[in-house]
Tab-separated table of C-alpha atoms and ligand atoms in Angstrom:
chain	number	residue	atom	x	y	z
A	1	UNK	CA	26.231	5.416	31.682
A	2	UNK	CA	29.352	6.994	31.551
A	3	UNK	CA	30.885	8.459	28.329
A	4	UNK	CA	33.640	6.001	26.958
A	5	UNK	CA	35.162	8.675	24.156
A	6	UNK	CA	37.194	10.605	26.949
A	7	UNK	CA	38.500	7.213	28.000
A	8	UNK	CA	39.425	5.746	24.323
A	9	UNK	CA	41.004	9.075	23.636
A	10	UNK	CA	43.104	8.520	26.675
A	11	UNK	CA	44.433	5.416	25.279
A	12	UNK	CA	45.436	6.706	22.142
A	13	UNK	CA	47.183	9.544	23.612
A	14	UNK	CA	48.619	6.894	25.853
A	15	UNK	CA	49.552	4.713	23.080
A	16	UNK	CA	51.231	8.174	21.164
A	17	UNK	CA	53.346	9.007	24.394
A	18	UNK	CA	55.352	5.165	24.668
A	19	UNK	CA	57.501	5.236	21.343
A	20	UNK	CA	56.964	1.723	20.666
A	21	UNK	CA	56.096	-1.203	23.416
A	22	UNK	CA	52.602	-2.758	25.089
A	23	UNK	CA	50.779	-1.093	27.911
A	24	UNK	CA	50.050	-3.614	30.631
A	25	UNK	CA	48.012	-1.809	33.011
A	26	UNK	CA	45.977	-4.045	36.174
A	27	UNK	CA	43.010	-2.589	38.663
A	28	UNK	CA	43.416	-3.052	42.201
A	29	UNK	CA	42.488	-6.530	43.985
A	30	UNK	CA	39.461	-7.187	46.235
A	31	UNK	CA	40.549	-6.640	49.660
A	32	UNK	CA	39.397	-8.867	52.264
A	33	UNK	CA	38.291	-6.739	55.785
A	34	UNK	CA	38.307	-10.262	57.938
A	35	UNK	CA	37.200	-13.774	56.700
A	36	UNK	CA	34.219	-13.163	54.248
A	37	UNK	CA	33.842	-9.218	54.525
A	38	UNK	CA	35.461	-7.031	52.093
A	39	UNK	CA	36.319	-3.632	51.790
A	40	UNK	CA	34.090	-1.472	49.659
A	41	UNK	CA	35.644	-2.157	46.237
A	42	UNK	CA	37.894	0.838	44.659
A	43	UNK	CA	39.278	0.375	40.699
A	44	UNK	CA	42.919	1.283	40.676
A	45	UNK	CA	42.978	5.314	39.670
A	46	UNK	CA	45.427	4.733	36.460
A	47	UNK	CA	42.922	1.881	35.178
A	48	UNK	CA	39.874	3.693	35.346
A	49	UNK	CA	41.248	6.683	33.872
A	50	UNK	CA	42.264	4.883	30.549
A	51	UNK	CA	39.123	2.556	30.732
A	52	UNK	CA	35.839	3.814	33.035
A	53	UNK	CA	35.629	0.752	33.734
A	54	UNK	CA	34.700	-0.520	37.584
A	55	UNK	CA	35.052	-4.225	38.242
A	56	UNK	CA	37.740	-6.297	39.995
A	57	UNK	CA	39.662	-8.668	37.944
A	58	UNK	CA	40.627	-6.800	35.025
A	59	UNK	CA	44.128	-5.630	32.786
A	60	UNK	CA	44.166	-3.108	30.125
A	61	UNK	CA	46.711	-3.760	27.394
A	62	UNK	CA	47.453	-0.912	24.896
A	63	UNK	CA	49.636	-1.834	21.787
A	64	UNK	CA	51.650	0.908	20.048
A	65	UNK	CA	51.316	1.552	16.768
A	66	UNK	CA	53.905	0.853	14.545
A	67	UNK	CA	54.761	1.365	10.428
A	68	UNK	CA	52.615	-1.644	9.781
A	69	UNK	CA	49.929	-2.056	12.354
A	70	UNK	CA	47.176	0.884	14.006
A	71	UNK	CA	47.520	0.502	18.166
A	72	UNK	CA	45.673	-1.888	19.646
A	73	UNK	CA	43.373	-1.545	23.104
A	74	UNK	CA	42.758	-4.970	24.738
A	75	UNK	CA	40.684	-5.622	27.653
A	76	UNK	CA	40.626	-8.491	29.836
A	77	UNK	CA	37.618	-8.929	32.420
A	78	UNK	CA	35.742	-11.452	33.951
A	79	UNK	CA	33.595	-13.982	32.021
A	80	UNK	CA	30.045	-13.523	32.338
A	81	UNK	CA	29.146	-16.122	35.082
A	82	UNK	CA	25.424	-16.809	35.717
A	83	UNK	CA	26.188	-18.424	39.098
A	84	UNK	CA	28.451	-15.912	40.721
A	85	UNK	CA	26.114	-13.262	39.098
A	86	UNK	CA	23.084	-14.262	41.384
A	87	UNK	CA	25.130	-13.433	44.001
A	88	UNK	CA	27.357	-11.013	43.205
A	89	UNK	CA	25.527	-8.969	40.644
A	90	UNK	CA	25.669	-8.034	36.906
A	91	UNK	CA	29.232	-8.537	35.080
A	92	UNK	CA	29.620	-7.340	31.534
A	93	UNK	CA	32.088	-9.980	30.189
A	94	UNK	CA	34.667	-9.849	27.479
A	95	UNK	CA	31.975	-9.341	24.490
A	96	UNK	CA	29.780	-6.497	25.929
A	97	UNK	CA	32.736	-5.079	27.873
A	98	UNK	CA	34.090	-4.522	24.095
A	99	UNK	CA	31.499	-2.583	22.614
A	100	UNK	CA	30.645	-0.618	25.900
A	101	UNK	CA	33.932	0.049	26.458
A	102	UNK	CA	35.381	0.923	22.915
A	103	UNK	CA	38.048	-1.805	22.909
A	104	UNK	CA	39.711	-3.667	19.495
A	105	UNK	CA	39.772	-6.801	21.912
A	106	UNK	CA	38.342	-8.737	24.720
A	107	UNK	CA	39.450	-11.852	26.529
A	108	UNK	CA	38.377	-13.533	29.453
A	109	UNK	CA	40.927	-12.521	32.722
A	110	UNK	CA	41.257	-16.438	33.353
A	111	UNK	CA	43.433	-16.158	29.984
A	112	UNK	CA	45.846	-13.667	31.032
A	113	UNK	CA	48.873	-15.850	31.630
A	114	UNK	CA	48.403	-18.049	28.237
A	115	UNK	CA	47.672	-14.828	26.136
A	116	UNK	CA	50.308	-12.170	27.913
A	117	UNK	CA	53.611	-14.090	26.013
A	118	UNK	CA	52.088	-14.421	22.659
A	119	UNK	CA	51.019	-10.379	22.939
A	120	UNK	CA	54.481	-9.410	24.370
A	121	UNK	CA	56.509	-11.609	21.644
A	122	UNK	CA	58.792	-8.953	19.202
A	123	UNK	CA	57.484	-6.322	21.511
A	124	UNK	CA	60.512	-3.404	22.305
A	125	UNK	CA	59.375	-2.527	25.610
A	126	UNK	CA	56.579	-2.945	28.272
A	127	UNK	CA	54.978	-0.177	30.599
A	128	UNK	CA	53.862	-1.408	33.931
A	129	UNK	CA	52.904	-0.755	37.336
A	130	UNK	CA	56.044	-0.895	38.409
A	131	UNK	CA	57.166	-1.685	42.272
A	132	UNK	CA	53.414	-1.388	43.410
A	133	UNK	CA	52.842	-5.408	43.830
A	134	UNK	CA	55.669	-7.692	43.945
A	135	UNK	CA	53.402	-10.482	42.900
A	136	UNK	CA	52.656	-8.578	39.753
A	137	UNK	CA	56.510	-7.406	39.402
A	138	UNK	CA	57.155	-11.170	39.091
A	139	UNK	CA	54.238	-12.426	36.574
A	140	UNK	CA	55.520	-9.578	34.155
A	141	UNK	CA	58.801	-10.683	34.484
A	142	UNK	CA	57.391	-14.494	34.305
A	143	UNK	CA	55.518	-13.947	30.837
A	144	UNK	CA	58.380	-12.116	29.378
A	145	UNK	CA	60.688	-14.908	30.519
A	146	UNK	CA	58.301	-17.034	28.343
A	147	UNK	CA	59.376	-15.124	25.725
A	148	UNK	CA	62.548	-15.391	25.861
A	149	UNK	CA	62.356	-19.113	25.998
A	150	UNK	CA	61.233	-19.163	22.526
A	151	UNK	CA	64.252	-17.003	20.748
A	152	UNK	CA	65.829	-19.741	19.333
A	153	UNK	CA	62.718	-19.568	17.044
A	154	UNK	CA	63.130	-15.861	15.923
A	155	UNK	CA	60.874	-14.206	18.826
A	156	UNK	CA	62.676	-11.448	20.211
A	157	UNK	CA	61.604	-10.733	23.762
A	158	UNK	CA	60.905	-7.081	25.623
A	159	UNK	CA	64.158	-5.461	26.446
A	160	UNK	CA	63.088	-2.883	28.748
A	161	UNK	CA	60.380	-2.275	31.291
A	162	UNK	CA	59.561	1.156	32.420
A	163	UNK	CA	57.173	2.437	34.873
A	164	UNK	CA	53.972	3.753	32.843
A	165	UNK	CA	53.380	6.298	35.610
A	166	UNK	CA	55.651	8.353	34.522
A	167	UNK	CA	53.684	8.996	30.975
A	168	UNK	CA	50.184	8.948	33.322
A	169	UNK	CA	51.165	10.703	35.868
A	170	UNK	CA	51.396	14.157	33.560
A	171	UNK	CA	48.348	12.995	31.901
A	172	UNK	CA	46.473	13.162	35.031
A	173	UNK	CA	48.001	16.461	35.824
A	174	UNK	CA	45.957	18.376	33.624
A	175	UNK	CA	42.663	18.001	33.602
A	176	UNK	CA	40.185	17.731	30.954
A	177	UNK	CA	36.719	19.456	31.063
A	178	UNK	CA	35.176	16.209	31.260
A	179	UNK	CA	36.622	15.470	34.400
A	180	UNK	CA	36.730	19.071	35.734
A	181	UNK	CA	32.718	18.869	35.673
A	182	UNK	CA	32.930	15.838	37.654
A	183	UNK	CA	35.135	17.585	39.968
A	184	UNK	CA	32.926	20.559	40.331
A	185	UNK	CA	29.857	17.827	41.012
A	186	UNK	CA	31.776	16.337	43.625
A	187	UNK	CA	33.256	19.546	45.123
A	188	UNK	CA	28.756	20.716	44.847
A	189	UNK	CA	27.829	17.395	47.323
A	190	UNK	CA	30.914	18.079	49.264
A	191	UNK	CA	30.153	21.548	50.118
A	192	UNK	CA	26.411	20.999	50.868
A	193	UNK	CA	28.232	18.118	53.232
A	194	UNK	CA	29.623	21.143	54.992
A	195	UNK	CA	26.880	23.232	55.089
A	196	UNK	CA	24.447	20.651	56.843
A	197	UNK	CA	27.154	20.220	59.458
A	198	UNK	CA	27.243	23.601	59.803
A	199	UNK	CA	23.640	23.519	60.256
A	200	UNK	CA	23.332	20.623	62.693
A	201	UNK	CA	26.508	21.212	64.992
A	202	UNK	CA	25.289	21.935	68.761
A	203	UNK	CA	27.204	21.836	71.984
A	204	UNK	CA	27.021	18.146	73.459
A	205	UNK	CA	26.607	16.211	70.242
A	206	UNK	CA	29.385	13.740	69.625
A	207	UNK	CA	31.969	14.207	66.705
A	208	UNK	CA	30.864	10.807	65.151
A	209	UNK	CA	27.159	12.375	65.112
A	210	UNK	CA	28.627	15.318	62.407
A	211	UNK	CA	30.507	12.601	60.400
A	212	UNK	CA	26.888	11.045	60.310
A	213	UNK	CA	25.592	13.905	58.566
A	214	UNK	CA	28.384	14.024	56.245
A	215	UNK	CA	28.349	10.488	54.577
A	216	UNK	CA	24.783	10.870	54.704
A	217	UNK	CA	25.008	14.213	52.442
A	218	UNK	CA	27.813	12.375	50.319
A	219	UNK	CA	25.729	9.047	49.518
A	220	UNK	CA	22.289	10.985	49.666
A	221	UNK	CA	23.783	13.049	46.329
A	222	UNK	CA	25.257	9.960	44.647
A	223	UNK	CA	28.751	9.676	45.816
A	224	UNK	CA	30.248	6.422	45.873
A	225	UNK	CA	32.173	7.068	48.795
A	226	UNK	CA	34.158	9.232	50.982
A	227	UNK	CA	37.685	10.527	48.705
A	228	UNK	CA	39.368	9.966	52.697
A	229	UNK	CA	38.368	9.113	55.980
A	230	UNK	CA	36.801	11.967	57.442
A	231	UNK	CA	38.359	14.312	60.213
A	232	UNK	CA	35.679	15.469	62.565
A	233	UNK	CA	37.701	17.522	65.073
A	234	UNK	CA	36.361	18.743	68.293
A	235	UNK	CA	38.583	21.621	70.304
A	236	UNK	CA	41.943	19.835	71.147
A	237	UNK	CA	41.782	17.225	68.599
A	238	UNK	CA	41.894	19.738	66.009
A	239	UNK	CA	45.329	19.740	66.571
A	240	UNK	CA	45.823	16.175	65.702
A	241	UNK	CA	46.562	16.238	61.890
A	242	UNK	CA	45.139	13.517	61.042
A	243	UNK	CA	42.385	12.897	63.986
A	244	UNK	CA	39.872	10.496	62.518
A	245	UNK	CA	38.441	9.174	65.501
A	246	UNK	CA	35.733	10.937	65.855
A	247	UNK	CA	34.206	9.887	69.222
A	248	UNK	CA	34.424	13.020	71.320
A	249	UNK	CA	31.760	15.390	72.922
A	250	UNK	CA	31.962	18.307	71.137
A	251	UNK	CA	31.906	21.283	73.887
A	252	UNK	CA	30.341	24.845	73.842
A	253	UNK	CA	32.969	27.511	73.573
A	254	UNK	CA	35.637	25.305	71.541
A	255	UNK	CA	35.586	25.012	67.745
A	256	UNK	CA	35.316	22.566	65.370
A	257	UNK	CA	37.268	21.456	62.164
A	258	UNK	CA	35.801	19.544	59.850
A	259	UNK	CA	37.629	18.025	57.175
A	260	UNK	CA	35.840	16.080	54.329
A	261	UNK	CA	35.025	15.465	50.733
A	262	UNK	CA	33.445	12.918	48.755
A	263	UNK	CA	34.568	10.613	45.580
A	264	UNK	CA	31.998	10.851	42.569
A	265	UNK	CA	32.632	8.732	39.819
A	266	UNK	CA	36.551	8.618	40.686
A	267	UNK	CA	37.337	12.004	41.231
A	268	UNK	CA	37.930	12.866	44.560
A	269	UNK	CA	36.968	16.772	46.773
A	270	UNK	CA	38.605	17.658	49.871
A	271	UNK	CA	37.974	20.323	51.746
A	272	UNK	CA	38.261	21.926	55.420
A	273	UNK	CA	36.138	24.247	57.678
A	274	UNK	CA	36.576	25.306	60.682
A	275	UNK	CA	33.856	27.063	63.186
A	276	UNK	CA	32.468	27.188	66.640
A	277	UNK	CA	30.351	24.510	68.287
A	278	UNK	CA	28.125	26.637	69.532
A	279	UNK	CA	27.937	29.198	66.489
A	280	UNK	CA	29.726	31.966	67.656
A	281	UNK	CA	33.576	32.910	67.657
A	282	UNK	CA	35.096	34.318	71.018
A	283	UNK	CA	37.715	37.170	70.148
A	284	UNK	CA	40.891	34.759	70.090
A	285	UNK	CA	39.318	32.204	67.962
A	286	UNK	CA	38.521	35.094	65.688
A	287	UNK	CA	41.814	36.475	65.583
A	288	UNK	CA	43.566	33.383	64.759
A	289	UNK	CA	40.939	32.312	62.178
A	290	UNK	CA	40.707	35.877	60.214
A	291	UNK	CA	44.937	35.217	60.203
A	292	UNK	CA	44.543	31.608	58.486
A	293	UNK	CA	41.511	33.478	55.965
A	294	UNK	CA	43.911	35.907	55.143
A	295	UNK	CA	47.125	33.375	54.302
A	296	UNK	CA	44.488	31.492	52.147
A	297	UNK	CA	43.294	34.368	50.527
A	298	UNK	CA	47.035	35.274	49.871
A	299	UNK	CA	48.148	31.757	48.886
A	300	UNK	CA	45.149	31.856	46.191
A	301	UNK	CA	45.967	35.170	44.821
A	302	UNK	CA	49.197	32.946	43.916
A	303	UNK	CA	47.260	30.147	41.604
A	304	UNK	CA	47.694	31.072	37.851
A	305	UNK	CA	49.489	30.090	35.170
A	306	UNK	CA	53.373	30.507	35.052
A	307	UNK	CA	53.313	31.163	38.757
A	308	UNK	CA	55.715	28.442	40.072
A	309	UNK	CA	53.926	25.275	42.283
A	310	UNK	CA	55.476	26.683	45.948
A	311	UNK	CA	54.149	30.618	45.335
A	312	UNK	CA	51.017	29.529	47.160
A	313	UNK	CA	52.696	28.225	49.974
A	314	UNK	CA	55.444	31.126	50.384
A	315	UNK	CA	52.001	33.837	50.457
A	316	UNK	CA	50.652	31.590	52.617
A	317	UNK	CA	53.546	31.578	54.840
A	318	UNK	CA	54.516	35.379	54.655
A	319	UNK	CA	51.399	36.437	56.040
A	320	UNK	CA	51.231	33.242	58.832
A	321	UNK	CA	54.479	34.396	60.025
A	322	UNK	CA	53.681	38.286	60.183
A	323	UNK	CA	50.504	36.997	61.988
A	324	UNK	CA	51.912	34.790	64.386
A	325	UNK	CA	54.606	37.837	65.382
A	326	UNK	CA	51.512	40.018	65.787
A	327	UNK	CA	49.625	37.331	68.081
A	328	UNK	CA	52.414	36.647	70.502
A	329	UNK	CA	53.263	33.178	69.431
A	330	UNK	CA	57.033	33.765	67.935
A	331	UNK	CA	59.081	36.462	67.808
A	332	UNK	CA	61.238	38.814	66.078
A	333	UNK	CA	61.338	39.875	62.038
A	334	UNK	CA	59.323	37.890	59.570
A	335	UNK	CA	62.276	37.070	57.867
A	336	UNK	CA	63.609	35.723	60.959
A	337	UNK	CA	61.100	33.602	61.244
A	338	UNK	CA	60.759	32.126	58.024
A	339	UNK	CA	64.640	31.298	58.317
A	340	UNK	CA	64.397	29.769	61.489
A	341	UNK	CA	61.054	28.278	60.415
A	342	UNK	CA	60.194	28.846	63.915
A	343	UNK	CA	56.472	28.988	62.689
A	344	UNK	CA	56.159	25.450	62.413
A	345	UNK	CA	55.525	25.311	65.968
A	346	UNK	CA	51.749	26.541	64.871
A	347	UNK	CA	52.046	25.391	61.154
A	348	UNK	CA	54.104	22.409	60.193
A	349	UNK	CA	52.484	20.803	56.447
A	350	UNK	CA	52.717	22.368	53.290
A	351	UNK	CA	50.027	24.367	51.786
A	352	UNK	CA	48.117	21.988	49.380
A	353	UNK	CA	48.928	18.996	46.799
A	354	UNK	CA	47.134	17.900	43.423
A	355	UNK	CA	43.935	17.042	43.528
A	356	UNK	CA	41.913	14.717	41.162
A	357	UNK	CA	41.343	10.638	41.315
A	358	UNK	CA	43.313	10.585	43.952
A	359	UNK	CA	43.039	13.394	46.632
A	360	UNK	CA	47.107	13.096	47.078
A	361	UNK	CA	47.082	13.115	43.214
A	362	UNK	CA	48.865	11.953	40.455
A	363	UNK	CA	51.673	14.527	39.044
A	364	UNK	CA	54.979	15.781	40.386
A	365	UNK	CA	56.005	18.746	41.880
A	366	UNK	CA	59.286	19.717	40.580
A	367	UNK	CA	61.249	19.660	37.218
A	368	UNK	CA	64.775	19.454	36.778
A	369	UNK	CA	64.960	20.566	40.139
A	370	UNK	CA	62.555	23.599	40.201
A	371	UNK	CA	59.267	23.889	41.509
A	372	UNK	CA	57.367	23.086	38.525
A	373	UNK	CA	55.087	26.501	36.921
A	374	UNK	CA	51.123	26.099	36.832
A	375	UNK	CA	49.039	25.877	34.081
A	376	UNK	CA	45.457	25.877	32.767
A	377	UNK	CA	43.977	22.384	33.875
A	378	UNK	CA	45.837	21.826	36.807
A	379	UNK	CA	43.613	20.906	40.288
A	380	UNK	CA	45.361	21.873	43.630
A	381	UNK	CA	43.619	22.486	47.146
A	382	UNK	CA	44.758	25.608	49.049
A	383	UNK	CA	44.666	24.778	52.923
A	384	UNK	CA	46.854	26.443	55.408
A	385	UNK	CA	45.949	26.108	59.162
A	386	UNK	CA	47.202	27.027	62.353
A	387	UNK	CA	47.363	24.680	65.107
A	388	UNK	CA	48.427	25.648	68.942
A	389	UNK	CA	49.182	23.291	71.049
A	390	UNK	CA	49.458	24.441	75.063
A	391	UNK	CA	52.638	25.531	75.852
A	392	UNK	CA	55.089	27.676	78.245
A	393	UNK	CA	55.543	30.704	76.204
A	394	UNK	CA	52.607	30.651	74.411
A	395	UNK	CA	49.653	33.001	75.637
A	396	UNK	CA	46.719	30.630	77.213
A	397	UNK	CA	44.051	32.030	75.548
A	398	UNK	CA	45.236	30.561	72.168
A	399	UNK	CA	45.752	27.117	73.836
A	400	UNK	CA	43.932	23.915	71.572
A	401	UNK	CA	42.970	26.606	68.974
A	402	UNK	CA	43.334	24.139	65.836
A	403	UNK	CA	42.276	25.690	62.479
A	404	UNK	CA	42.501	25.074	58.554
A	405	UNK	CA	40.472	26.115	55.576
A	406	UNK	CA	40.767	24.435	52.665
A	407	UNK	CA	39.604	24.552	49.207
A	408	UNK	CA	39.966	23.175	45.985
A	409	UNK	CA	41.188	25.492	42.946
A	410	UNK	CA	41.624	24.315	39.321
A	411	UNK	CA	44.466	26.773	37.335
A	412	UNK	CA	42.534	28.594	34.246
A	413	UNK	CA	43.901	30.544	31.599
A	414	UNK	CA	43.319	33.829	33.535
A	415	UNK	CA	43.923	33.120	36.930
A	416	UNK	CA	42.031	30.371	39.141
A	417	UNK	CA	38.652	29.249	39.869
A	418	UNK	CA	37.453	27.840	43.131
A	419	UNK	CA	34.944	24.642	43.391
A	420	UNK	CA	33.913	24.866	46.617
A	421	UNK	CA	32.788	28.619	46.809
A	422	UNK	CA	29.553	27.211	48.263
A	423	UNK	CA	30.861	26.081	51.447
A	424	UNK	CA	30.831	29.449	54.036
A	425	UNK	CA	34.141	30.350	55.333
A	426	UNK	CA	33.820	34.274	56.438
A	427	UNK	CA	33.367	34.620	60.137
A	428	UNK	CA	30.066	36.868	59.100
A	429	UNK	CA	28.317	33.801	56.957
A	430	UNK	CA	29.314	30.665	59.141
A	431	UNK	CA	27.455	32.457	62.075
A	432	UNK	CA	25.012	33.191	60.362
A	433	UNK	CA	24.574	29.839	58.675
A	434	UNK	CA	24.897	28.611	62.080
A	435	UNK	CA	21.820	30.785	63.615
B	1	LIG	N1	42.232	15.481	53.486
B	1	LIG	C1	43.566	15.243	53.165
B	1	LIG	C2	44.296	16.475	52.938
B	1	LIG	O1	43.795	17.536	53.211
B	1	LIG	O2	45.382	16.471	52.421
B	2	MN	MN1	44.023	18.418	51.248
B	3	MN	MN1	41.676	17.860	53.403
C-alpha cells in the first residue's frame, strides 16, 4: 500500500502555491494498441504525484483556501462496478477512494460535467493541463462557459486559466526523501538489469536476447515497467541515438551499449553501459572508452549545489574535446574546438536532463535567462558518449566505436550522490564481471 501523507501534503502545498482558484488536474486516457488491445496503462505523472492514485478515468480538483473556507481536495473516479470488475479487476470507487486516498470529497467520474460548473462558480482562476488535449482544452472552457451563463444571477465566472505546470513543474524538481528512496529502489533493479547482461552477453546472441534479460530483471524485482524503450546496441548501431530495434547479431570483437532503466512505482532510472561482446576491450575501444569515463567523471565532479545546471556539460566537454585532439579525430586547440563545436562530429546531445516520474523530467533549465544553479533534491543523469561514425579523415580503427555511460545523480547538501554505483563501469570490473 502506498503511503498517502506525501501525496495529501502535495496538495496542500499545491493548494498554498495558486493564490486563489480550483486545481483541475486529469490522468491520462486508456490508449487503444489496435481494436480491443491496449497499451499497458500509465497514470499521467502530475496526477499521481498529487494523488498515488493508478486508475484510468479520474480528475483531481484542489480548492484554495480562502478567508472563509479551509482548501478542499476532490476526487473523481470510477464507480465501483461489479460487472466490469469481473473482468477488469478491483476498482476502489468514490467512497473507499476517499478514505484511502485522504480526500474531503469523492464523486463518481460519470458526474464530472454536471458537478465541474457548480465547483468553478465565484472561482478567480482555474489551473489546468493546459495545451496537452484539445478535447480537454475545450470541456474546461465548456464548463466555465456554463458559468458564465448564469451571471445574470450573481455567479461570477473564472477569469483566468493558467497552466498548473508551471507551479508542478518546480515541485517535481526537488525531490523529497520519499521519492528519492523510490528512486534509489528503482536505480537497485536497474543496475542488477545491467549486471545480468553483463553476465549473459556472448558473441552470436541477438540484441533482442539481452533486452530479454533486462525486462526480465525489471519485472522479476517488481517494476511495473520499463521508464523507456530499451536501447540494446550492437557495434554500429551504437551509433544510432536512439536504436531500439534490437534485432541484430551481436559480433565478437565489437562492443555493446546498453541503455535501460526501469519505472517503480512512477519514478523512472535510466542508465547506460557500454562493454565488449566478447568481454574484453581491444586497445582503441579502450582508449575511447577511458576518454568518455574520464568526461563523466569530470562532468560529476560538477553536480553540487550553487554550481550552475550546464557546469556538467562544459567538464564534460573540456575533457571530450582535449581527448578527441589527442585521438586524431579533430584538430587544433581545445578552445578551437569548442568554438567551432567541431566535436559534435563524435558527440552531438547534451550531457544529461532531470530525472524523476518522467525520465525527460519535469523542471526547467534556465531562469531569467541563466542556466538555473543546483540544489539539494534535485535528480539529473550524467551521460556523455562518443559516437564515430566511418569517415574520410577519421582513423579506421575508431570506425562504429559508439559509447556512453550514464548515471543517475541526485544534488545533496555536500556535493552529489550516485544511485547506480552498483552497475560496473571501470574497464578493470566489467571484464571481470564479464569472465
Ligand atoms: N534513455 C533516455 C536518455 O538517456 O535520455
Ligand atoms: Mn538519459
Ligand atoms: Mn538513457
Amino acid at each position: 500500500m502506498t503511503h498517502i501523507q506525501p501525496f495529501i501534503t502535495r496538495r496542500q502545498s499545491m493548494a498554498s502555491k495558486m493564490p486563489a482558484g480550483i486545481a483541475i488536474i486529469p490522468t491520462a486516457a486508456e490508449q487503444l494498441r489496435n481494436r480491443d488491445a491496449h497499451y499497458p496503462y500509465r497514470f499521467d505523472s502530475y496526477f499521481y504525484y498529487l494523488t498515488g492514485f493508478r486508475e484510468p478515468e479520474s480528475v483531481l480538483v484542489i480548492i484554495a483556501a480562502t478567508d472563509k473556507t479551509p482548501v478542499k481536495q476532490i476526487l473523481f473516479c470510477r464507480e465501483k462496478d461489479q460487472e466490469r470488475e469481473i473482468w477488469d479487476g478491483f476498482r476502489y470507487g468514490p467512497e473507499a477512494a476517499k478514505e484511502a486516498f485522504g480526500f474531503d470529497e469523492a464523486y463518481s467520474i460519470a458526474k464530472l460535467d454536471e458537478l465541474m460548473p457548480k465547483l468553478l462558480a465565484d472561482q478567480p482562476a482555474v489551473y489546468t493541463m493546459l495545451g496537452q488535449d484539445r478535447a480537454w482544452d475545450q470541456r474546461v472552457v465548456d464548463w466555465i462557459n456554463r458559468v458564465r451563463e448564469q451571471m445574470r444571477s450573481g455567479v461570477i465566472a473564472p477569469g483566468a486559466i493558467h497552466d498548473c505546470r508551471s507551479v508542478l513543474d518546480e515541485m517535481r524538481l526537488i525531490k523529497g526523501m520519499d521519492e528519492l528512496q523510490i528512486m534509489q529502489r528503482a536505480a537497485d533493479i536497474s543496475t542488477q538489469a545491467h549486471r545480468r547482461a553483463m553476465q549473459t552477453t556472448r558473441p552470436g546472441m541477438r540484441e533482442y536476447q539481452i533486452e530479454a534479460e533486462l525486462l526480465y530483471t525489471f519485472y522479476r524485482h517488481g517494476a511495473q515497467a520499463p521508464a523507456y524503450t530499451s536501447i540494446v546496441a550492437g557495434g554500429a548501431n551504437a551509433c544510432v541515438l536512439h536504436y531500439v530495434d534490437n534485432r541484430d547479431e551481436l559480433k565478437s570483437g565489437d562492443l555493446l551499449l546498453i541503455d535501460a532503466g526501469c519505472e517503480l512505482d512512477g519514478y523512472a532510472s535510466d542508465i547506460t553501459r557500454t562493454f565488449p561482446v566478447n568481454g574484453k576491450f581491444t586497445a582503441a575501444q579502450k582508449a575511447v572508452y577511458e576518454l568518455v569515463l574520464a568526461a563523466q567523471a569530470a562532468a560529476i565532479a560538477q553536480v553540487k549545489p550553487g554550481n550552475h545546471w550546464n557546469d556538467p556539460h562544459q567538464a564534460a566537454l573540456n575533457v571530450l574535446a582535449q581527448g578527441f585532439i589527442d585521438l586524431g579525430l579533430c584538430q587544433g586547440s581545445v578552445e578551437a574546438v569548442l568554438e567551432s563545436e567541431d566535436y559534435k562530429r563524435f558527440y552531438m546531445h547534451r550531457t544529461g536532463h532531470w530525472l524523476g516520474m518522467d525520465v525527460h523530467d519535469a523542471g526547467e533549465y534556465k531562469q531569467n535567462g541563466e542556466w538555473r544553479l543546483l540544489q539539494p533534491g534535485m535528480v539529473l543523469t550524467v551521460e556523455p558518449g562518443c559516437y564515430i561514425r566511418p569517415a574520410d579523415n577519421v582513423p579506421e580503427h575508431f570506425w562504429n566505436i559508439g559509447i556512453r555511460i550514464e548515471d543517475d545523480v541526485v544534488v545533496t547538501q555536500t556535493g552529489h550522490e550516485l544511485l547506480t554505483v552498483a552497475a560496473p563501469k571501470s574497464i578493470a570490473d566489467i571484464e571481470e564481471l564479464m569472465q
